[in-house]
XYZ file of C-alpha atoms in Angstrom:
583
model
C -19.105 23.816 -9.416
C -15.755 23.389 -8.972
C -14.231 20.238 -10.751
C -12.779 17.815 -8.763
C -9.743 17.273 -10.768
C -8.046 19.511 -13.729
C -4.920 19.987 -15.680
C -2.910 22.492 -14.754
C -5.089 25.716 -14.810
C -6.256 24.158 -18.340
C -10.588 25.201 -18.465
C -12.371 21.770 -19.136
C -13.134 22.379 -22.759
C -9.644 22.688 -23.850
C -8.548 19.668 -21.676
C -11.650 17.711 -23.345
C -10.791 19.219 -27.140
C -7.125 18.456 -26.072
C -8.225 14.406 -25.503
C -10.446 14.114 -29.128
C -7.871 15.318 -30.633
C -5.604 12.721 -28.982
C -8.591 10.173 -30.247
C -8.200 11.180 -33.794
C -4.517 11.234 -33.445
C -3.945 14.149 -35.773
C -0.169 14.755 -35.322
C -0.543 18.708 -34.778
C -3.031 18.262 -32.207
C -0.642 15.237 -30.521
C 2.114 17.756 -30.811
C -0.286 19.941 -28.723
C -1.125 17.552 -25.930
C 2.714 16.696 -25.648
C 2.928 20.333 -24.806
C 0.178 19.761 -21.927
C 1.783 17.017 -20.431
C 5.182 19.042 -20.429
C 3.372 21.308 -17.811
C 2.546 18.404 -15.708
C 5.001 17.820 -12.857
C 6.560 14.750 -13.466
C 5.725 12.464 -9.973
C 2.643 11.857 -8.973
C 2.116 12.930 -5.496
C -0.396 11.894 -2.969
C -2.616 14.574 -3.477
C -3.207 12.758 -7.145
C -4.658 9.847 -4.989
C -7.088 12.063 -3.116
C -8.087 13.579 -6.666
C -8.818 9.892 -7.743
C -10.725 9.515 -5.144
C -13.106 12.470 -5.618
C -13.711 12.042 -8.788
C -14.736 8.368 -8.275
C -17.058 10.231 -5.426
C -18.832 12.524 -8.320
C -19.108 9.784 -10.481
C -22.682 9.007 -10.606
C -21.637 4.708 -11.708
C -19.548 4.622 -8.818
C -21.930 6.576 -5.733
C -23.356 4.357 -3.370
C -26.210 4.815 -0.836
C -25.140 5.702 2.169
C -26.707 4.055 5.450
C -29.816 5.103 7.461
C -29.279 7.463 9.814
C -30.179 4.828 12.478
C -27.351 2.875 11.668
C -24.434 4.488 12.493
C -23.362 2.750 15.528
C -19.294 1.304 14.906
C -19.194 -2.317 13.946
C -23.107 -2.662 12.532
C -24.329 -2.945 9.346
C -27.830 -1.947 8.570
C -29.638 -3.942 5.227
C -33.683 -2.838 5.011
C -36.092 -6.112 4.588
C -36.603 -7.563 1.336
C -39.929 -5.536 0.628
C -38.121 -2.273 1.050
C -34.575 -3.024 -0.833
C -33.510 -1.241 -4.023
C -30.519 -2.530 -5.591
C -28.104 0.023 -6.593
C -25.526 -0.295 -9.552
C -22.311 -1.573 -8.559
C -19.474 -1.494 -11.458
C -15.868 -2.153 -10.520
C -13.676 1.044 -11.532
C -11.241 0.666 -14.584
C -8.141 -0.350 -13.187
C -6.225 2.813 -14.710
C -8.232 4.904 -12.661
C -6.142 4.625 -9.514
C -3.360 6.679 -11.801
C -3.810 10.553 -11.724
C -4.933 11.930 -14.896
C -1.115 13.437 -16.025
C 0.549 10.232 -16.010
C -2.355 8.750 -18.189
C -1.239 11.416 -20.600
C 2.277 11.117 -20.693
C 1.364 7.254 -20.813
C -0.767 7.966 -23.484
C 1.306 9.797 -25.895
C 4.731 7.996 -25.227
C 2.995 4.554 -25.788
C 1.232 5.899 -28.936
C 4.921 6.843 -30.357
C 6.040 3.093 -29.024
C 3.136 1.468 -31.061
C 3.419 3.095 -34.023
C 5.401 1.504 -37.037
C 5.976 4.550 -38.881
C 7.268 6.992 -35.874
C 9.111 4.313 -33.664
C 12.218 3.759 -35.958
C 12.712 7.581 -35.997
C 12.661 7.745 -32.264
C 14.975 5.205 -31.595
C 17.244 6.210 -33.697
C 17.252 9.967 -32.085
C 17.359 8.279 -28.967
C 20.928 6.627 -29.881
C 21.938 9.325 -31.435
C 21.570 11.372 -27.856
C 22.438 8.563 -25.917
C 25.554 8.114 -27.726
C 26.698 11.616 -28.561
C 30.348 12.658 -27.750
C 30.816 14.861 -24.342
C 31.479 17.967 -26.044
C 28.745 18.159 -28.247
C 26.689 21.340 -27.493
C 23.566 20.354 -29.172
C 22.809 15.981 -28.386
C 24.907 15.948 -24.988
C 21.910 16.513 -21.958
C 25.066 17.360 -19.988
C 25.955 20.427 -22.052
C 22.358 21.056 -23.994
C 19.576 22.532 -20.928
C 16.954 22.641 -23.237
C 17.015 18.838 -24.451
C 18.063 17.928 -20.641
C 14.621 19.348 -19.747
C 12.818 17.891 -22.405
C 14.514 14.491 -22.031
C 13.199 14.969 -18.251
C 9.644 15.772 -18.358
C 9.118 13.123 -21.194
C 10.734 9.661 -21.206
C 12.884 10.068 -17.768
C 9.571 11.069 -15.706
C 7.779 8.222 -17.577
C 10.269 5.239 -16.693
C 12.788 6.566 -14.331
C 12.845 7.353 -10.537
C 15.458 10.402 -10.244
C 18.505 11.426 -10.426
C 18.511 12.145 -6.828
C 17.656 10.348 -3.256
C 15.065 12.997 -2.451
C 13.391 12.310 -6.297
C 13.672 8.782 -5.722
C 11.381 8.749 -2.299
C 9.053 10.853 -3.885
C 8.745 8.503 -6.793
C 8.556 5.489 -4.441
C 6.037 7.213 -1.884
C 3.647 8.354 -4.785
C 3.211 4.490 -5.985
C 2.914 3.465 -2.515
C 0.403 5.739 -2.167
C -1.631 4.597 -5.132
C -1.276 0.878 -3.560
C 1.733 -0.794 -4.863
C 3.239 -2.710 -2.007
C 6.586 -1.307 -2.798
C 9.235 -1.291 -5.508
C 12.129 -3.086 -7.495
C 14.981 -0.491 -7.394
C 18.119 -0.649 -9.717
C 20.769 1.491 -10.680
C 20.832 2.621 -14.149
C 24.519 1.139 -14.783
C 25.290 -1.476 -16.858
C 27.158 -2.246 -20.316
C 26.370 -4.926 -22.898
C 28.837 -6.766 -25.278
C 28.742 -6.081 -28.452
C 28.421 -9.060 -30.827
C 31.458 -10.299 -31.915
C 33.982 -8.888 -29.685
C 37.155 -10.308 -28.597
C 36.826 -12.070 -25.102
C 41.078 -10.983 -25.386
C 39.964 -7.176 -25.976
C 37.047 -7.316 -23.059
C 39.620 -8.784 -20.398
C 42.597 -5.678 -21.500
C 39.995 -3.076 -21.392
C 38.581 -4.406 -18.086
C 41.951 -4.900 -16.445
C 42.822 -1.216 -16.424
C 39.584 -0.078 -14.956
C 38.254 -2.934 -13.097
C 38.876 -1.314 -9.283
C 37.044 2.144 -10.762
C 34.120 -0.190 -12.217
C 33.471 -2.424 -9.242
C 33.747 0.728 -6.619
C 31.598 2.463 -8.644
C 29.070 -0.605 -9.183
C 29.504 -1.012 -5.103
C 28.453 2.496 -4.684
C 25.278 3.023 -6.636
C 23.979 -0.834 -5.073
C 24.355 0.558 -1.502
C 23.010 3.591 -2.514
C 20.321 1.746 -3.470
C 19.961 -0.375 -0.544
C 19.476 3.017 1.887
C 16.683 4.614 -0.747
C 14.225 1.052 0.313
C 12.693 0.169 3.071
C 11.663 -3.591 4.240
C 9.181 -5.130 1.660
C 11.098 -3.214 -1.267
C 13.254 -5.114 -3.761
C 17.049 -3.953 -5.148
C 17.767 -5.508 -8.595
C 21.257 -5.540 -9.476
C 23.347 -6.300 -13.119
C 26.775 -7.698 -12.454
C 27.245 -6.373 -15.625
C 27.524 -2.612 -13.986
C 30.650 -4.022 -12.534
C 32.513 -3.464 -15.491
C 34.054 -5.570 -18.534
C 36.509 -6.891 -16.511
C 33.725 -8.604 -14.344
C 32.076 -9.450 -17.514
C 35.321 -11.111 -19.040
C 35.129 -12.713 -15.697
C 31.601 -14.169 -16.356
C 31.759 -15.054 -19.679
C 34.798 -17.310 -18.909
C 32.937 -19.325 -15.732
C 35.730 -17.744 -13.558
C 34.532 -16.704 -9.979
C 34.712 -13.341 -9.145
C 37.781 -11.368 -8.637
C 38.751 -10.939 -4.663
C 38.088 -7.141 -5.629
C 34.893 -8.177 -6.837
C 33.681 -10.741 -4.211
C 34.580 -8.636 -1.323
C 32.002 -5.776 -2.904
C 29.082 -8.360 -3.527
C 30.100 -9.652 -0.048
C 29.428 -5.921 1.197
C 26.259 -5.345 -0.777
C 24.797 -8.444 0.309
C 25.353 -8.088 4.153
C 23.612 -5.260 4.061
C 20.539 -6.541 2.304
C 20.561 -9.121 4.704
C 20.726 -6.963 7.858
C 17.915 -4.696 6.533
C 15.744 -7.645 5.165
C 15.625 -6.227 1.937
C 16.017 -9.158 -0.911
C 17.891 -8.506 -4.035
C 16.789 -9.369 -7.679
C 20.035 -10.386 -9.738
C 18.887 -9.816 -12.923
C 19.800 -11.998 -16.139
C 22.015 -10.606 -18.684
C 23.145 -12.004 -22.248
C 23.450 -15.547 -22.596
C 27.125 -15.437 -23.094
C 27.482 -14.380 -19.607
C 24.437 -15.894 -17.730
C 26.303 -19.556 -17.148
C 28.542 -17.726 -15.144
C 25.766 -15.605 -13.464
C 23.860 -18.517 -12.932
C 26.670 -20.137 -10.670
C 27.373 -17.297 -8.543
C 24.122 -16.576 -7.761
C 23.630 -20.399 -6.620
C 26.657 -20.068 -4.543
C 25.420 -16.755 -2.986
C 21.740 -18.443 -2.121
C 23.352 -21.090 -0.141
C 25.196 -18.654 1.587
C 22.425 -16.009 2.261
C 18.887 -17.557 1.648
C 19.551 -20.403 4.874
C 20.603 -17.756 7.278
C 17.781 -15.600 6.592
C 15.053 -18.848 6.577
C 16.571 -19.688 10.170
C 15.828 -16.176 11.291
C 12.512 -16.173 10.449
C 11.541 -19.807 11.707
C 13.219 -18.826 14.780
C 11.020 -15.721 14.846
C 7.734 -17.588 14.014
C 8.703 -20.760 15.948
C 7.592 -19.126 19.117
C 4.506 -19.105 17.613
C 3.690 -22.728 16.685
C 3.459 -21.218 13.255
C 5.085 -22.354 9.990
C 7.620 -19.365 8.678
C 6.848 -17.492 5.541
C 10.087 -18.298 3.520
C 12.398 -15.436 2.781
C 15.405 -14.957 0.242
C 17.666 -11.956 0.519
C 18.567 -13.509 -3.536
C 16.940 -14.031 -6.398
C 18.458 -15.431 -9.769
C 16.332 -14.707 -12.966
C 15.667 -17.202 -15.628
C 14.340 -16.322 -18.606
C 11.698 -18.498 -20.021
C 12.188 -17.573 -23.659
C 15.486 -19.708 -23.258
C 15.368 -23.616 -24.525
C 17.851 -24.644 -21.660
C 15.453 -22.703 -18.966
C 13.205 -25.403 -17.349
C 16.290 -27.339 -17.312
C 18.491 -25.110 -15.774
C 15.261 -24.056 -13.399
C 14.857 -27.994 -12.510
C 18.384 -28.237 -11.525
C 18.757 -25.348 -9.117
C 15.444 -26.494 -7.765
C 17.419 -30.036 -6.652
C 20.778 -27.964 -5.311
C 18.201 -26.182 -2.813
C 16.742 -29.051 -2.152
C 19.906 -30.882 -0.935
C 21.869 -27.714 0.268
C 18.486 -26.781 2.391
C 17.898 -23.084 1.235
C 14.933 -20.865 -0.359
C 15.185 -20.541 -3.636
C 14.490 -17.148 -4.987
C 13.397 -17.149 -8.464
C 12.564 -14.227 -10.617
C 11.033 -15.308 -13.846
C 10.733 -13.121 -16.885
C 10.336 -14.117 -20.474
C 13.364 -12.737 -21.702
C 15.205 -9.437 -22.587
C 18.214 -10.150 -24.728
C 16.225 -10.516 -28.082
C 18.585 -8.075 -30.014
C 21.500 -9.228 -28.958
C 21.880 -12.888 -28.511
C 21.474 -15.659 -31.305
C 17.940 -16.484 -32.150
C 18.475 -20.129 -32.401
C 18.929 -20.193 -28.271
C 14.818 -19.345 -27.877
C 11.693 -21.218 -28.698
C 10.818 -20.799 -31.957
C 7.522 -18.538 -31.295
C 6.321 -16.502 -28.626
C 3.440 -19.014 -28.306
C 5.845 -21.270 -27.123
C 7.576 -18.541 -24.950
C 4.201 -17.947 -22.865
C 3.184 -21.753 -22.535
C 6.433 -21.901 -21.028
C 6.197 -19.329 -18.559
C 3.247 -20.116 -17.343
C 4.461 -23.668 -17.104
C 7.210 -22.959 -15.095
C 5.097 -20.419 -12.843
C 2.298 -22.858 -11.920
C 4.666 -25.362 -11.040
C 7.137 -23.153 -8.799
C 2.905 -21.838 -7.234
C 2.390 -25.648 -6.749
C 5.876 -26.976 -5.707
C 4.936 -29.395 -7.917
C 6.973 -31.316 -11.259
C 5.385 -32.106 -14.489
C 4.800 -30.552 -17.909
C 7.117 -28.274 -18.393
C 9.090 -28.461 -14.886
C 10.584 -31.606 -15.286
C 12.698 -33.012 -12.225
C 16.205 -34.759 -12.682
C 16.253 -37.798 -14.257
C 18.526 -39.126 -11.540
C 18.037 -38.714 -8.365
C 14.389 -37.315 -8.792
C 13.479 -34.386 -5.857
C 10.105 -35.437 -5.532
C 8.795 -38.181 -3.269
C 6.143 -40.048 -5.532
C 4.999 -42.031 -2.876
C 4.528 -38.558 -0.823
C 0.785 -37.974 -0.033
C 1.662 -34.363 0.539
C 2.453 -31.671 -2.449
C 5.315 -30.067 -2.401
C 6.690 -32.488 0.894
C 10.247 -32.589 -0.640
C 9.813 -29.388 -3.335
C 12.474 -27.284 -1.858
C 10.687 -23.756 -0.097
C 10.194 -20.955 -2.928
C 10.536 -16.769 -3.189
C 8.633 -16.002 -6.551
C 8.543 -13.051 -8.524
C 6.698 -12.927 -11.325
C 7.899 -10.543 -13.882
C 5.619 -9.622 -16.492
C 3.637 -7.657 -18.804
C 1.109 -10.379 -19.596
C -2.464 -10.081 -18.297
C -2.941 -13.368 -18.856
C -0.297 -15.102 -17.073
C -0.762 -12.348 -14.163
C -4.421 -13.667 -14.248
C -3.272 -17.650 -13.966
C -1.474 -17.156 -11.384
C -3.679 -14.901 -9.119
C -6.234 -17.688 -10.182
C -4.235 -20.693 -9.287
C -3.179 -18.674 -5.845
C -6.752 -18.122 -4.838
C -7.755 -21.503 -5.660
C -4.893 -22.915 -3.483
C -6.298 -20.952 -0.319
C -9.419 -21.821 -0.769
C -8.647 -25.846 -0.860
C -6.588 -25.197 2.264
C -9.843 -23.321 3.807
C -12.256 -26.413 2.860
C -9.855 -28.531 4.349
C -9.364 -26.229 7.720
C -5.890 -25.862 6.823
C -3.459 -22.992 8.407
C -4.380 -20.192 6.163
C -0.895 -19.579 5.688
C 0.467 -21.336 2.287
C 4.243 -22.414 3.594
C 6.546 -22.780 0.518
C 5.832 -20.446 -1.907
C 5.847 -15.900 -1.563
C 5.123 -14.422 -4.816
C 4.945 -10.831 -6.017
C 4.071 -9.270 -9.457
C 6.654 -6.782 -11.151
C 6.302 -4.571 -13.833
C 8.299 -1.958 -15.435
C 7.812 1.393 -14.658
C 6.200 3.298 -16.947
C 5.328 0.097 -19.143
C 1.894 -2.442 -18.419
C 0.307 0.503 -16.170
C -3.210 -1.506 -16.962
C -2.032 -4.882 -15.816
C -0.091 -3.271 -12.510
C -3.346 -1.261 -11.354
C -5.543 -4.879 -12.424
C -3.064 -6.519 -9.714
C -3.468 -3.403 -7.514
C -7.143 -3.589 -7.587
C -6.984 -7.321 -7.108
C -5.116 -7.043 -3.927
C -7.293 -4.635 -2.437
C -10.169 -6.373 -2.892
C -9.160 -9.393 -1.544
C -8.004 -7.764 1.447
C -11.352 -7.444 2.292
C -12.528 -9.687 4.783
C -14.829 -12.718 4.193
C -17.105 -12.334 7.069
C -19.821 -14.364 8.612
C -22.447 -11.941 9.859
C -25.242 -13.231 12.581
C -28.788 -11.384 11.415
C -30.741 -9.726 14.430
C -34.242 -8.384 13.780
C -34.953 -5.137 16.130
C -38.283 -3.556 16.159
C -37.822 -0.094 17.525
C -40.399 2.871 16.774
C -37.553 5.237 15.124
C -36.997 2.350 12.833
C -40.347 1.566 11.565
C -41.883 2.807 8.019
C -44.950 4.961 7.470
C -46.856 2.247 7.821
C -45.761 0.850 11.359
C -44.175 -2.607 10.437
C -41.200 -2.004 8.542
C -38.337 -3.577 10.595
C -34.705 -3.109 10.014
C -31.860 -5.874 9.669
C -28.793 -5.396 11.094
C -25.843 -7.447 10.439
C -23.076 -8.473 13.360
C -20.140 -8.685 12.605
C -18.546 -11.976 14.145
C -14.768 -11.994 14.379
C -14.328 -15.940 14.670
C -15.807 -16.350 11.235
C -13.217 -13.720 9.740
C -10.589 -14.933 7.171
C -8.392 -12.747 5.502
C -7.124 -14.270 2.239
C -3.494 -13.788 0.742
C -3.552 -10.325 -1.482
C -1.432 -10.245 -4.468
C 1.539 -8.069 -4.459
C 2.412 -5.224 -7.024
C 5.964 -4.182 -7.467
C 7.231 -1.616 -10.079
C 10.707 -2.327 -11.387
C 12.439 1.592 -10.939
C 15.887 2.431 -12.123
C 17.945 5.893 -10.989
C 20.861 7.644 -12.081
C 21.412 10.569 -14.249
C 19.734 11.523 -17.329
C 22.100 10.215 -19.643
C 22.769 6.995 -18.049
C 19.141 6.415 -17.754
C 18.805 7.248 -21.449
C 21.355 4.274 -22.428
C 18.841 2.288 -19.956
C 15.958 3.444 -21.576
C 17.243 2.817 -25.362
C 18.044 -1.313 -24.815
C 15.001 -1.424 -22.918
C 13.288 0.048 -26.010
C 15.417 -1.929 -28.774
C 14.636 -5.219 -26.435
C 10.572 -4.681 -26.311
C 10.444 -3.880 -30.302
C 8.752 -6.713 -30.736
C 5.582 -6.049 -28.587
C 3.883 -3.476 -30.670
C 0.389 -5.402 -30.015
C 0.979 -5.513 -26.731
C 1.915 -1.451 -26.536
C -1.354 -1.191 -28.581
C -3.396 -2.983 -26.423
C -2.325 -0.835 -23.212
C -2.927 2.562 -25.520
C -6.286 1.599 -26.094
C -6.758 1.187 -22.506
C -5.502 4.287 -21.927
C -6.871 6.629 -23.949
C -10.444 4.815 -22.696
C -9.430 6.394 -19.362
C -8.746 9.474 -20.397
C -11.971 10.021 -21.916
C -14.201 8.146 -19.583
C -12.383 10.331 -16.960
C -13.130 13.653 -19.016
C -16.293 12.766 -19.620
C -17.304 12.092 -16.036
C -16.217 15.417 -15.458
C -18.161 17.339 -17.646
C -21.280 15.184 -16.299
C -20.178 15.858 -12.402
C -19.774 19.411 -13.387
């Protein structure tokens, strides 16, 4: 019998020895499955999908009884009475089995480098050495080495990157789609970070003699960007890819340059004719004050004229509009001045009358900014975020989201949540199951007070999506994936009808069938959570300096990286497994 999914030409019992030895983690044997997953092409296409699929179909757990033959008539259910039922086994799939078998191995092997102590330091330190290595240099420059370009490719780049091209990059983006992310977070690879303790005077006479090169450049590769996404996708942008002169610029609380503006002018009329909202993403703290005020500036500029559009586009309806941002700020929750800074942006969009977009991470910047800025422990970092998440969810203040002192947004005497809370586009960035978990929880438990209530089903205020990295938290993306298709299921109210025909009848002559109706006015569909994956593009080698501060930044989460190997070396062998036993 022909298995319904393999590796590469691979027979099953080396692709099976290939995954013990994996288990064991004997290095030779890793060495080994490296080589395997070298073989694999890099994307996942939709044919991986289909494989999923038929593997979960010759999966004994997972087959379900199909219908009687006399119920195959569109739209009807059939159930047999209660003296004739046999309940089957039910268990919900893994949520890493929506991924195709060679990206669980890459995933595999990469994290189990990323979660070790011992081989980690090594890596990183190769990495830089690459990443960093003069242009002539025959042996660490990708540009000039073939052999380490191609290894470099089929290893880390295929892992976290989209491509290096537009073609590569709608592959990418088609083949997540296609597993059931509802689209993507797209950046450029560019960017540069100050080192610690250099001259602001040496940043602003470097910048000044390449600032137009730098900000076309930057302008470029974010309207490139813009045409690789469709509507529903997200472009995430660093002002830092500008160049130091724009970073000079921002560290200083200047606004932009007229150079400068007029490009960010560009960028964001076209996100705002093609609806596609862009994710400014935070940078180091020496620069983010300055971030922080354009970006407010830009939101009262963008976020109204796009929230008039669409309540002009709904109003014909009766309905109340789904609010939309074409920007999004960041704040970083690992920050002591966040829920401040959060609290007072909340008020300027409440007087200035615009959606606030809000992109909440807990922080990147670990490395290079001063330790005495962040909460003391990442205990306090998580109670935090999910502080500041369930009361952007709510639209309410309290706890952590405190509102101004003066001048206080919210109405106490209001009887209705969220009455003077200004309107909200969330996006919640991060690699914690738990806090992914809270706020699918608190979501679901909002919809289904508004249902008890006979509310619209629609919650005005608040749009949220999840985002994770690429290539990172695979277990907690496919756990939102699964959620969301799930609960696009429909709740149904089904009216029961007894028919007594002689083709339905049992041996014995008085076995009846049920049949269940389906009745449209009882359907409700609820709100299905959204899963984004955070992409960056560009070449190898400005990927690679991506790659290496992501790395440096996300030291710290070794338990974390340990938690999703575990995860995914459980798929790998309950996926081998089930295809011995299919076989």
């Amino acid at each position: 019998m022909a298995l319904p999914l393999r590796v590469r030409n691979l027979p099953l019992s080396t692709a099976s020895n290939t995954i013990r030895s994996l288990y064991r983690q004997s290095a030779t044997q890793t060495l080994f499955a490296l080589t395997l997953a070298l073989r694999i092409p890099p994307h996942a296409t939709p044919s991986h999908t289909q494989w999923c699929q038929k593997r979960l179909l010759h999966s004994t757990r997972h087959v379900q009884r199909p219908p009687s033959a006399s119920a195959t008539t569109t739209g009807i259910e059939t159930t047999p009475s209660s003296s004739s039922t046999r309940t089957l086994p039910t268990s919900r799939p893994p949520p890493l089995s929506l991924l195709p078998l060679p990206t669980l191995l890459r995933s595999y092997i990469l994290t189990l480098i990323a979660s070790s102590r011992f081989l980690l330091p090594p890596s990183l330190s190769l990495l830089r050495l690459i990443a960093h290595s003069p242009p002539t240099s025959l042996i660490l420059n990708p540009n000039r080495n073939p052999l380490l370009a191609w290894l470099l490719r089929k290893t880390f780049y295929a892992q976290y990157c989209a491509g290096e091209t537009p073609r590569q990059v709608n592959e990418t983006v088609r083949a997540l789609k296609d597993v059931g992310f509802a689209g993507v977070m797209l950046a450029a690879a560019r960017e540069i970070v100050i080192p610690r303790g250099l001259n602001v005077e040496d940043l602003k006479r470097e910048g000044s003699r390449t600032e137009r090169e730098d900000v076309e450049a930057w302008e470029i590769a974010s309207l490139e960007s813009l045409e690789m996404v469709e509507k529903g996708d997200f472009v995430a942008l660093k002002f830092s890819g500008a160049g130091a002169y724009a970073m000079y610029t921002l560290s200083q609380s200047l606004p932009p340059t007229p150079l400068l503006s007029a490009a960010i002018t560009r960028i964001c009329d076209l996100a705002s004719q093609k609806g596609v909202p862009l994710l400014f993403d935070a940078e180091q703290h020496v620069v983010q004050a300055g971030i922080d005020s354009w970006i407010l500036d830009l939101q009262g500029r963008y976020n109204n004229i796009q929230q008039r559009q669409e309540e002009g586009k709904e109003g014909k309806r009766g309905e109340n509009p789904k609010p939309k941002a074409i920007i999004h700020g960041t704040y970083q929750a690992y920050l002591k001045t966040t829920p401040g800074t959060l609290s007072r942006h909340l008020r300027t969009a409440q007087i200035q009358n615009f959606t606030l977009g809000v992109k909440l991470v807990r922080g990147a910047y670990l490395a290079s900014d001063s330790r005495d800025l962040f909460w003391a422990s990442k205990a306090e970092t998580d109670a935090v975020y999910d502080g500041l998440a369930e009361g952007l969810i709510r639209r309410e203040f309290g706890g952590v989201l405190k509102a101004e002192p003066a001048g206080t947004i919210v109405d106490k005497g209001s009887k209705e949540k969220g009455k003077d809370f200004p309107k909200i586009s969330l996006a919640l960035a991060s690699h914690n199951l738990t806090s992914v978990k809270k706020a699918m929880a608190l979501r679901k438990m909002q919809e289904e007070e508004q249902e008890e209530r006979g509310q619209s089903q629609s919650l005005d205020g608040v749009e949220i999506v999840y985002g994770q990295l690429q290539g990172m938290a695979d277990e907690v993306s496919c756990e939102i994936v699964q959620a969301g298709n799930e609960m696009t299921k429909e709740k149904e109210e089904f009216v029961e009808v007894d028919f007594n025909h002689d083709q339905n009848q049992n041996q014995n002559g008085d076995q009846k069938d049920k049949f269940k109706i389906r009745n449209p006015k009882e359907t409700r569909t609820y709100e299905a959570p959204k899963a984004y994956k955070y992409l960056v593009w560009g070449s190898v080698e400005e990927c690679l300096k991506y790659l290496l501060r992501r790395a440096e930044e996300n030291r710290d989460a070794v338990v974390r990286t340990k938690t999703g190997n575990l995860a995914l070396r459980a798929e790998i062998l309950r996926r081998l497994f089930h295809f011995r036993l299919s076989s």
